[in-house]
């Protein structure tokens, strides 16, 4: 066994094998895989191993496309072909028009990734799958490349090819310890000896936390028991004369594919069970959980009704095995939060279909620092301090019970709520607030007219539309108040802090005490990494001269990693997170200044405290830091308050606001207003796939600056014309907003992709932002939007159509 390697991948299921193979494809051959037993002896060996192209966003679709392409190549290997069925196709069934709307959206989104799905009616579903009845069925989504693969052969094919490229694989080699040296490299202790390495990858499936514990990490991954059975041959299949397509059923919660002359049916029962919560037997190897078909009888009844032929089929064998889940159902693939040179590829619940793609994107991140797609939807850092196994198990149960029922826009499911709250959460609840969840935080979405107000789940504008319109109207004409909790905030201080910040941002950042600036951080490829405000605070009894770095609520771990990664050893810079200690009360509207003036002694006049100012002060008796910044496009103040004083500050502002008829508003109103102003949202409009010029942020880049992260790469990029341009669009319909990922079409070809969309209540327009081919970015250009199955015309309009001269913010 080697004693040193560049990378050690721990775990020989599909996740580890794919990572190893792709590391060699990216050019690294000094890589090893260690597996405690045999390859595939965890979950992989007994997987139903279905491989679909369906995904909830373009990154997922793209990585699944990679899996399919790779698996096809492996199946066509002249020397070692593997078994892969991919011509049968598959149908996701639907019994409601809202599910069909969703399928139309996913088809529109997939089209932008060169994937052709088809929405078909019930009769056509039956024509393609003659075993099913059309009872209570209105149609489905057809994935032409749906199929299944032999998991054992797949993993062996990947490791064979990795070995040919120089990688080594050590089976029956359990990892028993991990130690990080001072220089950031690792010692991997195994039962067969130690291996020193630069980078480790945890790919340990349901044992993820045994290995996580060896490096002091607790991964938010939990396992569920999951069962399928295989039937004897079914005569109706033979009679059909062709293989049956796959089925996935959100009506009765099962999936089904052909296996030999019979069917394989897997169940997502309501009465489901977590697994391994109190530890896992070390001898659970190539093993299964006890069968328990009793548990799935409810689901089975639904399957019988859909496929009557099933009722006469004998059961050949039953499989019940552990399957891993995360808090949002997507795996954790990328950097391990807070750890150097450590990555994971864990929480895979559809690892056979996705594994090829996940290993591909992970290997790119390890070797190059970034992947070809924005991988935020997979990034382990998208969950922060609230994420643990207990919470994950609750979300896993909820997810399992809803396996094929995708989330609708604005749908907030009830499990594991109230993870992060402030003293105001119950106060807002009493005011009838509807809450959305952002990185675990309960954030006010809008104020409901009554406690039992529940808008329908739909891709169309819902019943909260007029409520949001009124909240916007009040902010536009008077003054509104909302709580923005969980906003990410770091305090950065030290003698080198300003130089450090200058190096991190691609534009000029003011260091004038009392001033605030907005800027962008790029990655090493000159692409958008983050967006943050820098507020310069004076030395005072609250602390030394320091900067507050404010960024998106979910970015806490991501941004902290990025900043710390770029600190030089000899730089005197301290970075402290205040994210969980402070909350913002946001006052917005033309009367915001009057409200603020009546509850704080300072001079808040335009002259004394112009736009982009920051000041330490008191709101009543509550210490606060106020910034004159605005995401809404109206005169606005962010009042940052320590959580211990939050309720007092809120009462003070509320009382002051009474005289002005101040009303509460929520994040949906904010979203609508920021779209009207052309302010972009991180990870919707701001992605690592685009540079700041493509993203319309030219004024935030200063190429004359001595240096900044990503400068050389950006300078090289701009020698070529931009690949895409971000534009603002007017959507010519009133029933639904454009959704992120939807395709813009011309002459049957995709010419752009929506990043975000919403109704602009002040400009009375259906607005969207989209990356389009540069020749489509001229004002007035018309295109067609594939919106929920209809072709709707859109037109390029000026970026941020509301108050383009900023007269309201500056008032
Ligand atoms: C019944 C069932 C049906 C499924 N059907 C499908 C399907 O149709 N399509 C699909 O895409 N997915 C399906 N899945 C899910 C899929 O099988 C998993 O997502 C996938 O197999 C997970 O692979 P993995 O590599 O992450 O984990 P595993 O296969 O569990 O591999 C982890 C490996 O790490 C090793 N390991 C653990 N600890 C150590 C250590 N200390 N040292 C060294 N090695 C260690 C283990 O021995 C194991 O081999 C199904 C799952 C189940 C249970």
PDB file of C-alpha atoms in Angstrom, residues 69-172:
ATOM      1  CA  UNK A  69     -23.248   9.837 -21.329  1.00  0.00           C
ATOM      2  CA  UNK A  70     -20.571   8.150 -19.212  1.00  0.00           C
ATOM      3  CA  UNK A  71     -22.674   5.051 -18.520  1.00  0.00           C
ATOM      4  CA  UNK A  72     -23.421   4.705 -22.228  1.00  0.00           C
ATOM      5  CA  UNK A  73     -19.704   4.822 -22.995  1.00  0.00           C
ATOM      6  CA  UNK A  74     -19.017   2.193 -20.349  1.00  0.00           C
ATOM      7  CA  UNK A  75     -21.795  -0.021 -21.658  1.00  0.00           C
ATOM      8  CA  UNK A  76     -20.249   0.156 -25.119  1.00  0.00           C
ATOM      9  CA  UNK A  77     -16.712  -0.682 -23.943  1.00  0.00           C
ATOM     10  CA  UNK A  78     -15.629  -3.387 -26.400  1.00  0.00           C
ATOM     11  CA  UNK A  79     -13.585  -5.291 -23.788  1.00  0.00           C
ATOM     12  CA  UNK A  80     -15.676  -4.883 -20.635  1.00  0.00           C
ATOM     13  CA  UNK A  81     -19.229  -3.802 -21.557  1.00  0.00           C
ATOM     14  CA  UNK A  82     -21.594  -3.287 -18.622  1.00  0.00           C
ATOM     15  CA  UNK A  83     -25.361  -3.784 -18.465  1.00  0.00           C
ATOM     16  CA  UNK A  84     -27.208  -0.487 -18.910  1.00  0.00           C
ATOM     17  CA  UNK A  85     -30.780  -0.170 -20.194  1.00  0.00           C
ATOM     18  CA  UNK A  86     -31.504   3.336 -21.325  1.00  0.00           C
ATOM     19  CA  UNK A  87     -33.843   3.094 -24.260  1.00  0.00           C
ATOM     20  CA  UNK A  88     -36.998   2.246 -22.323  1.00  0.00           C
ATOM     21  CA  UNK A  89     -37.903   5.771 -21.262  1.00  0.00           C
ATOM     22  CA  UNK A  90     -39.785   6.683 -18.120  1.00  0.00           C
ATOM     23  CA  UNK A  91     -42.958   8.459 -17.042  1.00  0.00           C
ATOM     24  CA  UNK A  92     -43.523  10.614 -13.968  1.00  0.00           C
ATOM     25  CA  UNK A  93     -47.290  10.410 -13.477  1.00  0.00           C
ATOM     26  CA  UNK A  94     -49.622  13.282 -12.562  1.00  0.00           C
ATOM     27  CA  UNK A  95     -53.157  13.453 -11.236  1.00  0.00           C
ATOM     28  CA  UNK A  96     -53.462  17.251 -10.856  1.00  0.00           C
ATOM     29  CA  UNK A  97     -53.098  20.137 -13.266  1.00  0.00           C
ATOM     30  CA  UNK A  98     -50.631  21.756 -10.859  1.00  0.00           C
ATOM     31  CA  UNK A  99     -48.312  18.736 -11.164  1.00  0.00           C
ATOM     32  CA  UNK A 100     -48.553  19.071 -14.941  1.00  0.00           C
ATOM     33  CA  UNK A 101     -47.655  22.780 -14.647  1.00  0.00           C
ATOM     34  CA  UNK A 102     -44.557  21.727 -12.720  1.00  0.00           C
ATOM     35  CA  UNK A 103     -43.621  19.153 -15.356  1.00  0.00           C
ATOM     36  CA  UNK A 104     -43.952  21.800 -18.055  1.00  0.00           C
ATOM     37  CA  UNK A 105     -41.578  24.004 -16.075  1.00  0.00           C
ATOM     38  CA  UNK A 106     -39.046  21.191 -15.587  1.00  0.00           C
ATOM     39  CA  UNK A 107     -39.246  20.410 -19.301  1.00  0.00           C
ATOM     40  CA  UNK A 108     -38.607  24.075 -20.164  1.00  0.00           C
ATOM     41  CA  UNK A 109     -35.638  24.118 -17.796  1.00  0.00           C
ATOM     42  CA  UNK A 110     -34.184  20.842 -19.109  1.00  0.00           C
ATOM     43  CA  UNK A 111     -34.426  22.144 -22.690  1.00  0.00           C
ATOM     44  CA  UNK A 112     -31.735  24.697 -21.801  1.00  0.00           C
ATOM     45  CA  UNK A 113     -29.461  21.774 -20.940  1.00  0.00           C
ATOM     46  CA  UNK A 114     -30.169  20.052 -24.282  1.00  0.00           C
ATOM     47  CA  UNK A 115     -32.485  17.536 -22.670  1.00  0.00           C
ATOM     48  CA  UNK A 116     -35.842  16.841 -24.295  1.00  0.00           C
ATOM     49  CA  UNK A 117     -38.644  15.878 -21.953  1.00  0.00           C
ATOM     50  CA  UNK A 118     -42.218  15.585 -23.167  1.00  0.00           C
ATOM     51  CA  UNK A 119     -45.436  16.269 -21.267  1.00  0.00           C
ATOM     52  CA  UNK A 120     -47.974  13.647 -22.357  1.00  0.00           C
ATOM     53  CA  UNK A 121     -51.641  12.997 -21.579  1.00  0.00           C
ATOM     54  CA  UNK A 122     -53.089  10.000 -19.751  1.00  0.00           C
ATOM     55  CA  UNK A 123     -53.945   8.064 -22.919  1.00  0.00           C
ATOM     56  CA  UNK A 124     -50.407   8.479 -24.198  1.00  0.00           C
ATOM     57  CA  UNK A 125     -49.028   7.330 -20.838  1.00  0.00           C
ATOM     58  CA  UNK A 126     -51.070   4.171 -21.242  1.00  0.00           C
ATOM     59  CA  UNK A 127     -50.026   3.707 -24.870  1.00  0.00           C
ATOM     60  CA  UNK A 128     -46.381   3.822 -23.833  1.00  0.00           C
ATOM     61  CA  UNK A 129     -46.918   1.676 -20.716  1.00  0.00           C
ATOM     62  CA  UNK A 130     -49.703  -0.780 -21.572  1.00  0.00           C
ATOM     63  CA  UNK A 131     -49.874  -2.194 -18.030  1.00  0.00           C
ATOM     64  CA  UNK A 132     -51.317   0.961 -16.486  1.00  0.00           C
ATOM     65  CA  UNK A 133     -54.888   2.173 -16.113  1.00  0.00           C
ATOM     66  CA  UNK A 134     -55.748   5.827 -16.738  1.00  0.00           C
ATOM     67  CA  UNK A 135     -57.986   6.071 -13.667  1.00  0.00           C
ATOM     68  CA  UNK A 136     -57.345   9.315 -11.784  1.00  0.00           C
ATOM     69  CA  UNK A 137     -54.487  10.112 -14.184  1.00  0.00           C
ATOM     70  CA  UNK A 138     -54.201  13.250 -16.264  1.00  0.00           C
ATOM     71  CA  UNK A 139     -50.786  12.793 -17.793  1.00  0.00           C
ATOM     72  CA  UNK A 140     -47.108  12.606 -17.130  1.00  0.00           C
ATOM     73  CA  UNK A 141     -43.584  13.719 -17.926  1.00  0.00           C
ATOM     74  CA  UNK A 142     -41.691  11.511 -20.377  1.00  0.00           C
ATOM     75  CA  UNK A 143     -37.930  11.138 -19.993  1.00  0.00           C
ATOM     76  CA  UNK A 144     -36.739   9.303 -23.119  1.00  0.00           C
ATOM     77  CA  UNK A 145     -33.402   8.218 -21.632  1.00  0.00           C
ATOM     78  CA  UNK A 146     -34.696   6.833 -18.333  1.00  0.00           C
ATOM     79  CA  UNK A 147     -33.187   3.457 -17.559  1.00  0.00           C
ATOM     80  CA  UNK A 148     -31.288   1.307 -15.103  1.00  0.00           C
ATOM     81  CA  UNK A 149     -27.740   0.050 -14.681  1.00  0.00           C
ATOM     82  CA  UNK A 150     -25.882  -2.785 -12.973  1.00  0.00           C
ATOM     83  CA  UNK A 151     -24.331  -1.044  -9.936  1.00  0.00           C
ATOM     84  CA  UNK A 152     -21.628  -3.651  -9.317  1.00  0.00           C
ATOM     85  CA  UNK A 153     -20.445  -3.609 -12.912  1.00  0.00           C
ATOM     86  CA  UNK A 154     -20.568   0.191 -12.986  1.00  0.00           C
ATOM     87  CA  UNK A 155     -18.311   0.621  -9.937  1.00  0.00           C
ATOM     88  CA  UNK A 156     -15.866  -1.982 -11.184  1.00  0.00           C
ATOM     89  CA  UNK A 157     -15.735  -0.370 -14.629  1.00  0.00           C
ATOM     90  CA  UNK A 158     -14.987   3.030 -13.059  1.00  0.00           C
ATOM     91  CA  UNK A 159     -12.226   1.708 -10.781  1.00  0.00           C
ATOM     92  CA  UNK A 160     -10.749  -0.372 -13.615  1.00  0.00           C
ATOM     93  CA  UNK A 161     -10.422   2.733 -15.743  1.00  0.00           C
ATOM     94  CA  UNK A 162      -9.089   4.762 -12.799  1.00  0.00           C
ATOM     95  CA  UNK A 163      -6.464   2.091 -12.153  1.00  0.00           C
ATOM     96  CA  UNK A 164      -5.443   2.132 -15.791  1.00  0.00           C
ATOM     97  CA  UNK A 165      -4.831   5.873 -15.334  1.00  0.00           C
ATOM     98  CA  UNK A 166      -2.619   5.308 -12.268  1.00  0.00           C
ATOM     99  CA  UNK A 167      -5.054   5.277  -9.335  1.00  0.00           C
ATOM    100  CA  UNK A 168      -4.895   2.566  -6.676  1.00  0.00           C
ATOM    101  CA  UNK A 169      -7.758   0.827  -4.885  1.00  0.00           C
ATOM    102  CA  UNK A 170      -7.358  -0.883  -1.506  1.00  0.00           C
ATOM    103  CA  UNK A 171     -10.300  -3.016  -0.420  1.00  0.00           C
ATOM    104  CA  UNK A 172     -10.729  -4.594   3.032  1.00  0.00           C
TER     105      UNK A 172
END
